[in-house]
Amino acid sequence: MRTLTRTFPFFLLFALLTSFAPEPTTLTKGRIEVIFNRKTELNDLAKIKLDLAKKGIVLDYRKIEFDKYGDLISLYFTVDCKDGFSGSAESASLTNQSKFGFYRDYSKGVVSPFGVGNLE
């Protein structure tokens, strides 16, 4: 019984640490796409960066500019997927319809696995 009492806390700690560990990008399936436009708020930028970090993708904002109404008008960012795909892009004239950002497609045999800038 004493052995169980001593080992249980270590087992519990191991279970907690492994359940909250970030998922490696090599295990990610499908496509990750991030689009920025004038409607993107500062809180959105922070959440996007945090969500990507959990997937092993590093997103850094080099320049962020909002107008007096709080609309995002300019953005310069770098992204590193930590698997050989990285890039940067800048837009000084974001609109509500802008499709500016990046994607990383982990599907096997995909023609274009990574793109950054103005997306179609």
Backbone as ProteinMPNN parsed JSONL, in Angstrom:
{"seq_chain_A": "MRTLTRTFPFFLLFALLTSFAPEPTTLTKGRIEVIFNRKTELNDLAKIKLDLAKKGIVLDYRKIEFDKYGDLISLYFTVDCKDGFSGSAESASLTNQSKFGFYRDYSKGVVSPFGVGNLE", "coords_chain_A": {"N_chain_A": [[0.825, -1.197, 0.0], [1.997, 1.208, 0.755], [3.819, 1.605, -1.3], [2.147, 2.065, -3.471], [1.035, 4.478, -2.64], [3.267, 6.098, -2.8], [4.015, 5.992, -5.516], [1.782, 6.817, -6.942], [1.453, 9.74, -6.972], [3.542, 10.433, -8.776], [2.786, 9.106, -11.097], [0.374, 10.456, -11.612], [1.344, 13.07, -12.045], [2.916, 12.608, -14.361], [0.879, 11.848, -16.158], [-0.62, 14.217, -16.294], [1.292, 16.041, -17.347], [1.904, 14.921, -19.864], [-0.566, 15.028, -21.109], [-1.005, 17.708, -21.554], [1.001, 18.477, -23.205], [2.329, 20.105, -26.112], [1.104, 19.336, -29.363], [3.072, 17.759, -31.768], [3.987, 19.174, -34.938], [4.371, 17.374, -36.967], [2.532, 15.402, -36.603], [0.188, 16.575, -37.161], [-2.753, 16.705, -39.019], [-4.247, 17.436, -42.189], [-5.029, 20.825, -43.112], [-3.726, 23.953, -42.172], [-4.801, 27.188, -41.996], [-4.419, 30.65, -41.93], [-5.958, 33.714, -41.905], [-5.751, 37.185, -42.248], [-7.45, 40.272, -41.854], [-9.081, 43.521, -42.036], [-10.926, 43.243, -40.004], [-9.736, 41.747, -38.059], [-8.836, 41.637, -34.727], [-6.774, 42.869, -31.969], [-6.846, 41.034, -29.829], [-7.542, 38.747, -31.268], [-5.215, 38.36, -32.774], [-3.388, 37.694, -30.752], [-4.538, 35.301, -29.79], [-4.449, 33.658, -32.074], [-1.666, 33.415, -32.413], [-1.0, 32.036, -30.039], [-2.526, 29.656, -30.315], [-1.312, 28.546, -32.597], [1.275, 28.153, -31.636], [0.847, 26.046, -29.899], [0.617, 24.049, -31.717], [3.141, 23.834, -32.606], [4.018, 25.761, -34.359], [5.645, 28.746, -35.09], [4.696, 32.011, -34.877], [5.394, 35.292, -35.513], [4.776, 38.683, -34.981], [5.88, 41.43, -36.672], [5.229, 44.013, -37.314], [2.413, 45.816, -36.45], [-0.456, 47.593, -37.152], [-3.121, 49.659, -36.316], [-6.078, 51.52, -37.201], [-7.708, 54.631, -36.166], [-10.173, 53.704, -35.443], [-9.847, 51.207, -34.542], [-9.466, 49.239, -36.412], [-7.573, 46.803, -38.144], [-4.977, 47.794, -40.146], [-2.466, 47.452, -41.192], [0.036, 44.965, -41.441], [2.863, 43.04, -40.667], [4.393, 39.986, -40.706], [6.154, 37.029, -39.565], [6.515, 33.538, -40.117], [7.192, 30.3, -38.936], [7.159, 26.998, -39.498], [8.63, 25.027, -38.41], [9.444, 22.776, -39.748], [10.902, 22.994, -41.978], [9.48, 24.682, -43.579], [8.945, 28.061, -43.927], [8.339, 31.61, -43.755], [7.627, 35.063, -44.647], [5.496, 37.959, -44.663], [4.047, 41.057, -45.743], [1.562, 43.528, -45.483], [0.297, 46.628, -46.262], [-2.156, 47.631, -46.64], [-4.722, 46.495, -45.675], [-8.002, 45.163, -46.141], [-11.563, 44.642, -45.503], [-12.159, 42.462, -47.032], [-9.776, 41.24, -47.497], [-7.571, 38.512, -48.095], [-5.197, 37.735, -46.66], [-2.37, 36.186, -45.4], [-1.291, 33.02, -44.287], [-0.742, 29.535, -45.149], [-0.431, 26.089, -44.224], [-0.209, 22.979, -45.454], [-0.589, 19.728, -44.552], [-1.215, 17.438, -45.867], [-0.577, 14.397, -47.61], [1.225, 14.299, -50.655], [0.324, 16.738, -51.598], [0.176, 19.514, -53.831], [0.952, 22.165, -53.274], [2.366, 22.755, -50.401], [2.795, 24.886, -48.66], [2.185, 28.338, -48.202], [2.414, 31.914, -48.303], [1.378, 35.282, -47.732], [-0.67, 37.115, -50.001], [-3.508, 35.277, -50.355], [-5.369, 33.055, -52.427]], "CA_chain_A": [[0.0, 0.0, 0.0], [2.89, 2.367, 0.8], [4.389, 1.772, -2.633], [1.1, 2.693, -4.273], [0.928, 5.867, -2.187], [4.448, 6.829, -3.275], [4.086, 6.053, -6.977], [0.603, 7.458, -7.52], [1.684, 11.152, -7.348], [4.392, 10.512, -9.962], [1.944, 8.701, -12.223], [-0.559, 11.56, -11.857], [2.121, 14.157, -12.64], [3.241, 12.199, -15.727], [-0.352, 11.897, -16.952], [-0.959, 15.626, -16.519], [2.276, 16.671, -18.227], [1.793, 14.421, -21.232], [-1.842, 15.414, -21.713], [-0.96, 19.118, -21.93], [2.149, 18.723, -24.083], [1.894, 20.525, -27.442], [1.116, 18.306, -30.399], [4.074, 18.061, -32.79], [3.39, 19.467, -36.237], [4.457, 16.213, -37.847], [1.34, 14.586, -36.4], [-0.977, 17.355, -37.55], [-3.358, 16.286, -40.279], [-5.039, 18.462, -42.849], [-4.501, 22.12, -43.524], [-3.853, 25.091, -41.269], [-4.848, 28.433, -42.766], [-4.647, 31.846, -41.123], [-6.286, 34.875, -42.736], [-5.845, 38.461, -41.55], [-8.089, 41.371, -42.575], [-9.359, 44.68, -41.175], [-11.765, 42.834, -38.874], [-8.908, 41.049, -37.077], [-8.555, 42.485, -33.571], [-5.55, 42.56, -31.236], [-7.08, 39.779, -29.105], [-7.488, 37.671, -32.263], [-3.8, 38.145, -33.104], [-2.776, 36.982, -29.627], [-5.091, 33.941, -29.749], [-3.9, 32.929, -33.224], [-0.263, 33.107, -32.099], [-0.995, 31.013, -28.997], [-3.038, 28.408, -30.889], [-0.289, 27.998, -33.493], [2.391, 27.689, -30.804], [0.454, 24.725, -29.391], [0.811, 23.11, -32.822], [4.554, 23.845, -32.956], [4.266, 26.772, -35.389], [6.026, 30.028, -34.493], [4.204, 33.187, -35.597], [5.849, 36.543, -34.899], [4.297, 39.915, -35.611], [6.96, 42.421, -36.708], [4.595, 45.336, -37.364], [0.953, 45.782, -36.365], [-0.966, 48.966, -37.132], [-4.572, 49.818, -36.313], [-6.509, 52.902, -37.397], [-8.315, 55.224, -34.967], [-11.402, 52.969, -35.139], [-9.463, 49.882, -34.068], [-9.375, 48.29, -37.526], [-6.211, 46.445, -38.548], [-4.723, 48.336, -41.485], [-1.148, 47.062, -41.676], [0.598, 43.844, -40.695], [4.055, 42.35, -41.167], [4.587, 38.833, -39.836], [6.977, 35.904, -39.992], [5.987, 32.26, -39.646], [8.12, 29.175, -39.065], [6.437, 25.762, -39.175], [9.609, 24.152, -37.762], [9.613, 21.545, -40.519], [11.507, 23.391, -43.244], [8.641, 25.679, -44.237], [8.875, 29.331, -43.207], [8.231, 32.757, -44.648], [7.144, 36.318, -44.078], [4.68, 38.752, -45.583], [3.649, 42.371, -45.239], [0.504, 44.231, -46.201], [0.07, 47.956, -45.705], [-3.497, 48.095, -47.021], [-5.704, 45.439, -45.45], [-9.419, 45.516, -46.266], [-12.45, 43.635, -44.918], [-12.172, 41.303, -47.924], [-8.41, 40.729, -47.669], [-7.221, 37.124, -47.778], [-3.769, 37.88, -46.432], [-1.954, 35.33, -44.303], [-0.478, 31.881, -44.697], [-1.296, 28.204, -44.935], [0.479, 24.933, -44.211], [-1.014, 21.797, -45.746], [0.151, 18.529, -44.168], [-1.708, 16.298, -46.641], [0.443, 13.741, -48.438], [1.107, 14.493, -52.09], [-0.261, 18.032, -51.945], [1.0, 20.255, -54.787], [1.486, 23.355, -52.622], [2.234, 22.52, -48.969], [2.975, 26.095, -47.852], [2.065, 29.607, -48.907], [2.372, 33.078, -47.428], [1.082, 36.528, -48.444], [-2.058, 37.193, -50.471], [-3.975, 33.93, -50.677], [-6.544, 33.001, -53.32]], "C_chain_A": [[0.868, 1.26, 0.0], [3.496, 2.652, -0.563], [3.392, 2.458, -3.553], [0.96, 4.163, -3.915], [2.098, 6.698, -2.703], [4.461, 6.982, -4.794], [2.907, 6.774, -7.605], [0.834, 8.932, -7.864], [2.55, 11.306, -8.598], [3.621, 10.129, -11.218], [0.987, 9.827, -12.603], [0.159, 12.726, -12.526], [2.475, 13.835, -14.089], [2.016, 12.308, -16.632], [-0.742, 13.338, -17.267], [0.002, 16.279, -17.504], [2.142, 16.19, -19.662], [0.485, 14.825, -21.881], [-1.843, 16.873, -22.151], [0.226, 19.452, -22.818], [1.656, 19.135, -25.459], [2.027, 19.388, -28.448], [2.167, 18.664, -31.444], [3.418, 18.279, -34.147], [3.448, 18.278, -37.171], [3.236, 15.314, -37.715], [0.07, 15.304, -36.84], [-1.476, 16.896, -38.909], [-4.098, 17.479, -40.886], [-4.28, 19.733, -43.132], [-4.746, 23.149, -42.434], [-3.809, 26.331, -42.138], [-5.19, 29.578, -41.826], [-4.843, 33.019, -42.072], [-6.406, 36.103, -41.839], [-6.582, 39.447, -42.449], [-8.397, 42.489, -41.581], [-10.165, 44.318, -39.935], [-10.975, 42.119, -37.778], [-8.529, 42.017, -35.962], [-7.278, 42.028, -32.868], [-5.694, 41.251, -30.459], [-7.026, 38.579, -30.045], [-6.039, 37.332, -32.599], [-3.098, 37.345, -32.005], [-3.248, 35.531, -29.578], [-4.543, 33.084, -30.893], [-2.467, 32.494, -32.934], [-0.174, 31.978, -31.068], [-1.457, 29.658, -29.534], [-2.005, 27.746, -31.804], [0.906, 27.456, -32.706], [2.095, 26.303, -30.235], [0.629, 23.645, -30.449], [2.271, 23.073, -33.284], [4.921, 24.842, -34.034], [4.538, 28.109, -34.707], [5.564, 31.156, -35.404], [4.655, 34.416, -34.836], [5.304, 37.711, -35.697], [5.41, 40.946, -35.524], [6.412, 43.843, -36.723], [3.082, 45.129, -37.362], [0.483, 47.228, -36.287], [-2.489, 48.951, -37.247], [-4.91, 51.277, -36.597], [-7.214, 53.398, -36.131], [-9.617, 54.531, -34.562], [-11.116, 51.554, -34.626], [-9.4, 48.817, -35.143], [-7.912, 48.054, -37.889], [-5.972, 46.938, -39.972], [-3.386, 47.882, -42.063], [-0.595, 45.948, -40.796], [1.817, 43.288, -41.427], [4.321, 41.208, -40.195], [5.587, 37.858, -40.441], [6.364, 34.64, -39.404], [7.021, 31.177, -39.914], [7.395, 27.92, -38.588], [7.341, 24.723, -38.527], [9.77, 22.805, -38.458], [10.205, 21.843, -41.893], [10.707, 24.432, -44.002], [8.542, 26.917, -43.357], [8.773, 30.456, -44.225], [7.763, 33.984, -43.906], [6.332, 37.049, -45.134], [4.307, 40.059, -44.906], [2.551, 42.93, -46.124], [0.255, 45.551, -45.497], [-1.336, 48.458, -46.008], [-4.525, 46.964, -46.899], [-7.123, 45.982, -45.6], [-10.245, 44.441, -45.56], [-12.452, 42.351, -45.74], [-10.783, 40.683, -48.122], [-8.327, 39.258, -47.296], [-5.7, 37.079, -47.686], [-3.387, 37.012, -45.239], [-1.036, 34.224, -44.773], [-1.262, 30.59, -44.521], [-0.17, 27.187, -44.901], [-0.407, 23.705, -44.365], [-0.164, 20.553, -45.499], [-0.295, 17.289, -44.939], [-0.582, 15.712, -47.49], [0.161, 14.01, -49.905], [0.494, 15.81, -52.516], [0.708, 18.802, -52.849], [1.682, 21.444, -54.121], [1.326, 23.218, -51.102], [2.312, 23.771, -48.096], [2.824, 27.319, -48.735], [1.932, 30.741, -47.915], [2.135, 34.323, -48.27], [-0.383, 36.615, -48.796], [-2.484, 35.816, -50.967], [-5.214, 34.007, -51.547], [-7.597, 32.106, -52.751]], "O_chain_A": [[0.542, 2.25, -0.654], [3.667, 3.811, -0.94], [3.763, 3.338, -4.329], [0.784, 5.003, -4.798], [1.931, 7.878, -3.01], [4.886, 8.021, -5.299], [3.034, 7.297, -8.712], [0.449, 9.356, -8.954], [2.32, 12.213, -9.397], [3.782, 10.747, -12.27], [0.811, 10.119, -13.785], [-0.363, 13.309, -13.477], [2.349, 14.697, -14.959], [2.114, 12.808, -17.753], [-1.149, 13.64, -18.389], [-0.432, 16.997, -18.405], [2.258, 16.991, -20.589], [0.429, 14.953, -23.104], [-2.611, 17.241, -23.04], [0.428, 20.62, -23.151], [0.667, 18.584, -25.943], [2.956, 18.583, -28.378], [2.151, 19.781, -31.96], [2.414, 17.643, -34.468], [2.637, 18.186, -38.093], [2.938, 14.541, -38.626], [-1.003, 14.702, -36.885], [-0.689, 16.723, -39.84], [-4.515, 18.4, -40.182], [-3.07, 19.731, -43.358], [-5.828, 23.212, -41.849], [-2.883, 26.507, -42.93], [-6.125, 29.49, -41.031], [-4.004, 33.286, -42.932], [-7.075, 36.07, -40.806], [-6.371, 39.463, -43.661], [-8.013, 42.406, -40.415], [-10.091, 45.015, -38.923], [-11.494, 41.909, -36.682], [-7.971, 43.084, -36.217], [-6.765, 40.941, -33.136], [-4.765, 40.444, -30.432], [-6.528, 37.517, -29.672], [-5.677, 36.159, -32.697], [-2.317, 36.437, -32.287], [-2.445, 34.627, -29.348], [-4.213, 31.915, -30.692], [-2.098, 31.346, -33.179], [0.64, 31.067, -31.215], [-0.846, 28.63, -29.238], [-1.846, 26.526, -31.784], [1.478, 26.426, -33.065], [3.0, 25.479, -30.105], [0.772, 22.467, -30.123], [2.603, 22.37, -34.238], [6.024, 24.783, -34.576], [3.766, 28.553, -33.857], [5.985, 31.248, -36.557], [4.342, 34.574, -33.656], [5.362, 37.726, -36.927], [5.841, 41.303, -34.428], [7.045, 44.767, -36.211], [2.544, 44.368, -38.166], [0.964, 47.999, -35.456], [-3.062, 48.325, -38.138], [-4.128, 52.172, -36.275], [-7.306, 52.67, -35.142], [-10.112, 54.748, -33.456], [-12.039, 50.8, -34.315], [-9.292, 47.628, -34.84], [-7.114, 48.99, -37.934], [-6.683, 46.544, -40.897], [-3.188, 47.92, -43.277], [-0.734, 45.976, -39.573], [1.799, 43.095, -42.643], [4.461, 41.435, -38.994], [5.836, 37.855, -41.646], [5.767, 34.67, -38.328], [7.644, 31.139, -40.975], [7.058, 27.8, -37.41], [6.874, 23.654, -38.135], [10.178, 21.82, -37.843], [10.045, 21.072, -42.84], [11.203, 25.009, -44.97], [8.118, 26.847, -42.204], [9.081, 30.277, -45.404], [7.531, 33.952, -42.698], [6.461, 36.796, -46.331], [4.256, 40.161, -43.681], [2.601, 42.822, -47.349], [0.03, 45.591, -44.288], [-1.672, 49.593, -45.669], [-5.117, 46.536, -47.889], [-7.405, 47.121, -45.229], [-9.698, 43.45, -45.077], [-12.716, 41.272, -45.208], [-10.646, 39.698, -48.848], [-8.927, 38.813, -46.318], [-5.02, 36.473, -48.515], [-4.015, 37.095, -44.183], [-0.117, 34.455, -45.559], [-2.291, 30.548, -43.847], [0.9, 27.397, -45.472], [-1.251, 23.424, -43.514], [0.857, 20.35, -46.156], [0.206, 16.194, -44.681], [0.257, 16.441, -48.019], [-0.986, 13.959, -50.35], [0.172, 15.983, -53.692], [1.921, 18.745, -52.651], [2.859, 21.705, -54.373], [0.262, 23.531, -50.568], [1.941, 23.73, -46.923], [3.282, 27.334, -49.878], [1.404, 30.561, -46.818], [2.629, 34.417, -49.394], [-1.245, 36.239, -48.002], [-1.885, 35.264, -51.89], [-6.018, 34.929, -51.411], [-8.655, 31.935, -53.356]]}, "name": "protein", "num_of_chains": 1, "seq": "MRTLTRTFPFFLLFALLTSFAPEPTTLTKGRIEVIFNRKTELNDLAKIKLDLAKKGIVLDYRKIEFDKYGDLISLYFTVDCKDGFSGSAESASLTNQSKFGFYRDYSKGVVSPFGVGNLE"}
